[in-house]
Amino acid sequence: MAASQADAKDRQFLAVIGDEDSVTGLLLAGIGHVTAPPDSQKNFLVVDNKTENATIEAAFERFTTERKDIGIILINQHIADRIRHRIDTYTAAFPTVLEIPSKDHPYDPEKDSVLRRVRRLFGE
Amino acid sequence: MATTTTQPLSPQNVPSATTSHIVPKSTSPPTEQEDYNTQIDALLTRYLFLLNEYTTLRSTLSSLQAGMYQNLARANFAAERGMRYGKEYFDERMVASRRVRISSRTARGEETGEEGKGQEEGKREEKVEGEKVMEWRIVKVDFDEKGNQVVKEKEKEKEKATQQEGNQPSEQDQDHDSRTTTNPETARHQKEDNSPEKSDDKPDDDDKKTKIKKIRNDPLRWFGLLTPLPLRQAQSQAIQAVEQIIPRLVTVNAEMVQVEIEVRRARKRREKAAGVKAKAVTAAEGVVGASA
């Protein structure tokens, strides 16, 4: 328990995996961060039509397991759909993953993992 | 003193079945079964309130983001030819000015406001985990000249606290006023700052410094000095989403997970109790049958 609390303390950044407008908007809010030069790791990934699923998956993997300074991962719902198997099997408390709507793909409650959990709890 | 049942219901003041409900062991099985049922009902009620809050937050986030995208599109439409407010202008050495703070504190803390209130105070939320409460917040971080972090929100909270303290004792204020009238220099500061607390030269300097740093660390500057109004509007909407909605959503989600676990545990315990009862009944029937 103490270890997880210490772990949570270091998690101070939000990460974003999204289309250009989503990332631009959220970075305007001041959440963007690039680490010191040798690594220069970004806490965001801009996804377009050419971006491969493997790249998205690698970024998700990096933000969830490799980096210990990410507290919340924001991911566009339509991008989360592309790596749905990874999102659904991810159960760790930190960092927490939150699916957000995008410009071209409004929020769909049917795909929301939280609402699916609700349905499961009520026996549907 | 009013009991918890008379209070208006919200996710926070729905009675927590884990803490307030103790299952008596010595009672007969039917009452034990009822106890489990009420415990589960209380948990589910709490869960539904959380779900309601979650869906409200979701719709707020959707509308905020829709506004943000619209403003970005407006800015791009009005921009010079070939200019697009996007990744090409991102600063490669950007430093996050809004950061996550995850903290836990003991349960039975003060109950936070309802969802509407949560716009301001919503960054702090409770996650009941036995006696643990998890809390996600987004804080504004600035840097001083040496590159040390200065957390602004804490300062604001302190300021609020000091203002509240300053407002409460009216006699002290009167004394303070009388003192300030005797000292013309401090009186001038009082007029300028309007703050009831100490008024030295230092706070002014600090304010200036933070203002300068704030301008330097503003992501809007990536896109030039004179940014269009829609872009600034998009920024303010994004800030609102990041500061107020997202941490609440995350916390409510975490709390929902916790309540789900509690519900499943309670259901299992109920099933166990029902199994024990059934066994006892069959054993009793067997004894009766043998004696007959």
XYZ file of C-alpha atoms in Angstrom:
416
model
C 0.000 0.000 0.000
C 2.805 2.363 0.950
C 4.602 1.488 -2.258
C 1.550 2.295 -4.352
C 1.168 5.629 -2.569
C 4.786 6.512 -3.299
C 4.205 5.374 -6.864
C 1.184 7.662 -7.152
C 3.133 10.648 -5.841
C 5.563 10.562 -8.756
C 2.812 10.451 -11.337
C 2.433 14.088 -12.191
C 1.751 14.266 -15.914
C -1.238 13.758 -18.135
C -0.523 11.916 -21.383
C -2.552 12.242 -24.565
C -3.022 9.905 -27.502
C -5.245 11.655 -29.979
C -5.814 13.343 -33.279
C -4.095 16.624 -33.996
C -6.901 18.885 -32.813
C -7.399 16.992 -29.563
C -3.691 17.060 -28.784
C -3.379 20.736 -29.755
C -6.321 21.714 -27.584
C -5.121 19.775 -24.568
C -1.565 20.992 -24.971
C -2.891 24.540 -25.013
C -4.112 23.827 -21.491
C -0.489 23.302 -20.495
C -0.254 19.556 -20.040
C 2.433 18.955 -22.675
C 5.850 17.957 -21.398
C 9.094 16.881 -23.020
C 11.710 15.335 -20.736
C 15.355 16.417 -20.576
C 17.362 16.175 -23.856
C 19.061 12.748 -23.812
C 15.649 11.042 -23.819
C 13.364 13.893 -24.900
C 10.311 11.792 -24.298
C 7.003 13.406 -25.123
C 3.864 12.772 -23.157
C 1.647 12.922 -26.238
C 1.155 11.161 -29.541
C -0.533 12.745 -32.529
C -2.402 10.070 -34.445
C -3.505 10.502 -38.048
C -4.729 8.162 -40.759
C -1.208 7.035 -41.523
C -0.335 6.118 -37.963
C -0.150 2.375 -37.524
C -1.831 0.508 -34.735
C 1.553 -0.773 -33.578
C 2.697 2.808 -32.980
C -0.396 3.572 -30.932
C 0.054 0.378 -28.976
C 3.708 1.156 -28.357
C 2.823 4.625 -27.084
C 0.141 3.155 -24.820
C 2.643 0.613 -23.532
C 5.214 3.321 -22.913
C 2.800 5.530 -21.000
C 1.353 2.705 -18.923
C 4.317 0.505 -18.076
C 7.625 2.151 -18.942
C 7.040 5.659 -17.710
C 6.395 6.100 -14.022
C 5.521 9.774 -14.164
C 2.171 9.551 -15.966
C -0.934 9.841 -13.789
C -3.735 10.012 -16.358
C -3.819 8.884 -19.988
C -6.333 10.605 -22.226
C -7.097 8.775 -25.421
C -9.602 9.532 -28.154
C -12.367 6.961 -28.152
C -11.982 6.124 -31.849
C -8.245 5.567 -31.328
C -8.927 3.447 -28.269
C -11.113 1.312 -30.541
C -8.067 0.548 -32.633
C -6.294 -0.960 -29.600
C -9.444 -2.045 -27.794
C -7.958 -5.366 -26.674
C -5.194 -3.493 -24.838
C -7.526 -0.962 -23.262
C -9.978 -3.587 -22.038
C -7.299 -5.789 -20.529
C -5.613 -2.887 -18.784
C -6.591 -3.010 -15.120
C -3.878 -1.132 -13.196
C -4.966 1.732 -10.970
C -2.126 4.033 -12.058
C -2.030 5.527 -14.591
C -5.739 5.662 -15.133
C -7.053 5.664 -18.708
C -9.842 7.987 -19.782
C -11.441 7.870 -23.201
C -12.421 11.255 -24.586
C -14.408 12.248 -27.659
C -12.748 13.671 -30.743
C -13.736 16.171 -33.389
C -15.054 13.660 -35.906
C -16.143 10.986 -33.473
C -18.502 12.134 -30.715
C -18.639 10.277 -27.425
C -20.369 6.912 -27.782
C -21.693 5.529 -24.479
C -21.961 2.041 -26.012
C -18.182 1.869 -26.251
C -17.482 3.375 -22.860
C -15.687 0.854 -20.681
C -17.234 2.320 -17.518
C -20.783 1.931 -18.787
C -20.021 -1.594 -19.918
C -18.837 -2.351 -16.404
C -22.121 -0.931 -15.106
C -24.076 -3.278 -17.337
C -21.998 -6.211 -16.148
C -22.651 -5.335 -12.515
C -26.388 -5.231 -13.061
C -26.272 -8.599 -14.775
C -26.831 -7.695 -18.409
C -28.413 16.294 15.359
C -29.915 15.154 12.098
C -29.136 11.676 10.984
C -27.573 10.863 7.648
C -30.908 9.655 6.299
C -32.407 13.159 6.480
C -29.623 14.735 4.440
C -30.067 15.260 0.704
C -28.614 12.342 -1.159
C -25.391 12.661 -3.037
C -22.621 10.170 -3.777
C -20.799 11.379 -0.720
C -23.522 11.189 1.874
C -25.116 7.984 0.786
C -24.339 5.761 3.769
C -21.257 3.706 3.145
C -22.204 0.134 3.773
C -18.648 -0.895 4.498
C -18.071 1.464 7.364
C -21.491 2.070 8.854
C -22.933 -1.380 8.542
C -21.801 -4.089 10.921
C -23.234 -7.512 10.391
C -24.245 -9.104 13.676
C -22.965 -12.661 13.894
C -25.213 -13.912 16.626
C -28.497 -13.152 14.844
C -30.604 -15.772 13.123
C -30.026 -16.405 9.381
C -33.101 -14.548 8.004
C -32.058 -11.229 9.595
C -28.497 -11.800 8.447
C -29.817 -12.245 4.928
C -31.783 -9.018 5.244
C -28.708 -7.263 6.509
C -26.773 -8.318 3.446
C -29.604 -7.146 1.230
C -29.736 -3.705 2.817
C -25.965 -3.498 2.628
C -26.038 -4.280 -1.094
C -28.908 -1.857 -1.645
C -26.979 0.929 0.041
C -23.948 0.188 -2.105
C -26.018 0.121 -5.279
C -27.684 3.413 -4.364
C -24.275 4.949 -3.930
C -23.187 3.417 -7.204
C -26.150 4.885 -9.066
C -25.424 8.343 -7.722
C -21.860 7.991 -8.887
C -23.101 6.838 -12.278
C -25.346 9.876 -12.491
C -22.428 12.128 -11.709
C -20.275 10.308 -14.239
C -22.791 10.767 -17.063
C -23.270 14.460 -16.192
C -19.517 14.993 -16.238
C -19.301 13.109 -19.516
C -21.830 15.382 -21.187
C -20.066 18.467 -19.815
C -16.763 17.201 -21.172
C -18.327 16.492 -24.561
C -19.796 19.993 -24.831
C -16.551 21.612 -23.678
C -14.530 19.671 -26.195
C -17.018 20.388 -28.974
C -16.593 24.085 -28.232
C -12.837 23.676 -28.201
C -12.811 21.961 -31.618
C -15.119 24.604 -33.021
C -12.867 27.394 -31.831
C -9.781 25.647 -33.196
C -11.515 25.282 -36.553
C -12.442 28.974 -36.472
C -8.857 29.931 -35.688
C -7.568 27.753 -38.524
C -10.153 29.158 -40.912
C -9.170 32.742 -40.152
C -5.451 32.016 -40.152
C -3.050 33.030 -42.880
C -2.877 30.792 -45.882
C -1.043 27.577 -45.159
C -1.015 28.208 -41.422
C -2.540 25.566 -39.225
C -2.565 25.639 -35.442
C -1.205 22.202 -34.850
C 1.784 19.977 -34.178
C 4.155 21.898 -36.433
C 4.193 24.748 -33.947
C 4.643 22.693 -30.786
C 7.607 23.708 -28.675
C 10.078 20.822 -28.455
C 11.143 21.910 -24.980
C 7.689 22.325 -23.514
C 7.235 22.003 -19.779
C 3.919 21.013 -18.248
C 2.276 23.808 -16.305
C -0.704 21.725 -15.256
C 0.135 18.570 -13.399
C -1.594 15.715 -11.647
C -1.602 15.344 -7.898
C -2.766 11.989 -6.605
C -3.230 11.872 -2.890
C -4.965 9.661 -0.410
C -6.420 10.596 2.893
C -8.464 8.845 5.515
C -12.167 8.414 4.967
C -14.784 10.262 6.984
C -13.259 13.487 5.769
C -15.510 16.416 5.035
C -18.126 15.669 2.452
C -17.549 17.563 -0.746
C -20.182 19.600 -2.526
C -22.647 18.278 -5.029
C -21.993 17.994 -8.711
C -22.857 21.591 -9.547
C -20.564 22.876 -6.869
C -17.927 20.490 -8.081
C -16.956 22.967 -10.772
C -14.870 24.797 -8.242
C -14.179 22.293 -5.588
C -14.594 19.272 -7.778
C -10.889 18.593 -8.003
C -11.060 16.894 -4.680
C -13.141 13.805 -4.505
C -13.360 10.805 -2.281
C -12.813 7.188 -2.968
C -13.913 5.022 -0.133
C -11.653 2.045 0.132
C -12.361 0.695 3.538
C -10.915 3.743 5.231
C -8.864 5.115 2.334
C -9.895 8.000 0.134
C -8.178 8.694 -3.172
C -8.084 12.154 -4.586
C -7.051 13.332 -8.056
C -6.386 16.990 -8.668
C -4.840 19.102 -11.366
C -2.636 21.880 -10.089
C -1.105 24.812 -11.859
C 2.659 24.774 -11.568
C 4.955 27.693 -12.245
C 8.683 28.007 -12.012
C 10.766 30.623 -10.288
C 14.008 31.961 -11.731
C 16.036 29.012 -10.420
C 13.717 26.549 -12.075
C 12.078 25.430 -8.856
C 8.454 24.510 -8.967
C 5.938 26.839 -7.439
C 2.526 25.325 -6.976
C 0.032 28.098 -7.442
C -3.111 26.407 -6.292
C -1.799 25.940 -2.807
C -1.041 29.617 -2.657
C -4.573 30.381 -3.738
C -5.977 28.086 -1.092
C -3.808 29.735 1.505
C -4.923 33.140 0.342
C -8.552 32.069 0.571
C -7.968 30.698 4.041
C -6.280 33.863 5.176
C -9.073 35.951 3.672
C -11.653 33.907 5.510
C -9.708 34.263 8.707
C -9.379 37.953 8.079
C -13.091 38.376 7.509
C -14.192 36.580 10.643
C -12.708 38.680 13.446
C -14.171 42.121 12.850
C -12.603 43.647 15.944
C -9.140 42.709 14.799
C -9.834 44.340 11.468
C -10.874 47.503 13.184
C -7.682 47.452 15.186
C -5.762 46.805 12.012
C -7.475 49.725 10.306
C -6.719 52.018 13.164
C -3.117 50.927 12.981
C -2.941 51.510 9.265
C -4.318 54.996 9.585
C -1.460 55.832 11.895
C 1.059 54.522 9.380
C 0.559 56.214 5.991
C 2.838 53.863 4.050
C 1.014 50.730 5.055
C -2.303 52.475 4.503
C -1.349 53.037 0.896
C -0.594 49.362 0.524
C -3.908 48.520 2.079
C -5.682 50.556 -0.542
C -3.693 49.040 -3.358
C -3.883 45.423 -2.321
C -7.180 45.353 -0.450
C -5.813 42.449 1.555
C -6.347 42.258 5.295
C -3.051 40.481 5.952
C 0.527 41.665 5.986
C 1.264 44.125 3.249
C 4.975 44.342 2.506
C 6.783 45.014 -0.719
C 7.510 41.309 -1.251
C 4.056 40.117 -2.386
C 3.992 42.704 -5.164
C 7.361 41.553 -6.428
C 6.268 37.936 -6.294
C 3.150 38.740 -8.259
C 5.177 40.460 -10.940
C 7.578 37.526 -11.174
C 4.821 34.954 -11.449
C 3.110 37.034 -14.086
C 6.293 37.166 -16.164
C 6.821 33.439 -15.798
C 3.206 32.737 -16.641
C 3.584 34.556 -19.936
C 6.735 32.641 -20.781
C 5.179 29.285 -20.025
C 1.948 29.924 -21.904
C 1.513 27.430 -24.778
C -0.323 30.124 -26.752
C 3.073 31.705 -27.398
C 4.045 28.763 -29.619
C 1.672 30.202 -32.167
C 2.950 33.754 -32.018
C 2.518 36.835 -29.901
C -0.810 37.946 -31.295
C -2.989 34.895 -31.231
C -6.560 35.015 -32.514
C -9.475 35.172 -30.099
C -10.903 31.738 -31.036
C -7.585 30.123 -30.126
C -7.647 31.779 -26.732
C -11.229 30.656 -26.257
C -10.216 27.119 -27.204
C -7.474 27.323 -24.597
C -9.823 28.436 -21.852
C -12.217 25.596 -22.669
C -9.370 23.108 -22.644
C -8.198 24.440 -19.290
C -11.688 24.066 -17.876
C -11.868 20.473 -19.106
C -8.429 19.599 -17.765
C -8.761 21.332 -14.413
C -12.342 20.623 -13.498
C -13.883 17.781 -15.458
C -11.122 15.267 -16.121
C -9.891 14.860 -12.512
C -13.488 14.480 -11.343
C -14.231 11.879 -14.005
C -11.154 9.904 -13.063
C -11.961 10.029 -9.381
C -15.595 9.068 -9.867
C -14.459 6.186 -12.067
C -12.050 4.975 -9.380
C -14.751 5.229 -6.758
C -17.148 3.280 -8.962
C -14.581 0.497 -9.325
C -14.266 0.389 -5.551
C -18.019 0.199 -5.029
C -18.251 -2.561 -7.650
C -15.752 -4.603 -5.660
C -17.708 -3.990 -2.474
C -20.968 -5.057 -4.143
C -19.428 -8.284 -5.429
C -17.985 -9.064 -2.026
C -21.329 -8.425 -0.342
C -23.102 -10.623 -2.890
C -20.647 -13.432 -2.250
C -21.132 -13.149 1.486
C -24.882 -13.269 0.974
C -24.583 -16.366 -1.181
C -22.387 -18.008 1.434
C -24.871 -17.204 4.164
C -27.684 -18.609 2.019
C -25.647 -21.783 1.427
C -25.011 -22.248 5.140
C -28.701 -21.763 5.844
C -29.710 -24.320 3.206
C -27.237 -26.841 4.614
C -28.568 -26.318 8.121
C -32.133 -26.860 6.904
C -31.249 -30.080 5.060
C -29.296 -31.339 8.082
C -32.277 -30.616 10.348
C -34.623 -32.400 7.953
C -32.264 -35.373 7.908
C -32.257 -35.557 11.708
C -36.056 -35.373 11.805
C -36.336 -38.070 9.130
C -33.928 -40.389 10.996
C -35.764 -39.985 14.290
C -39.106 -40.749 12.582
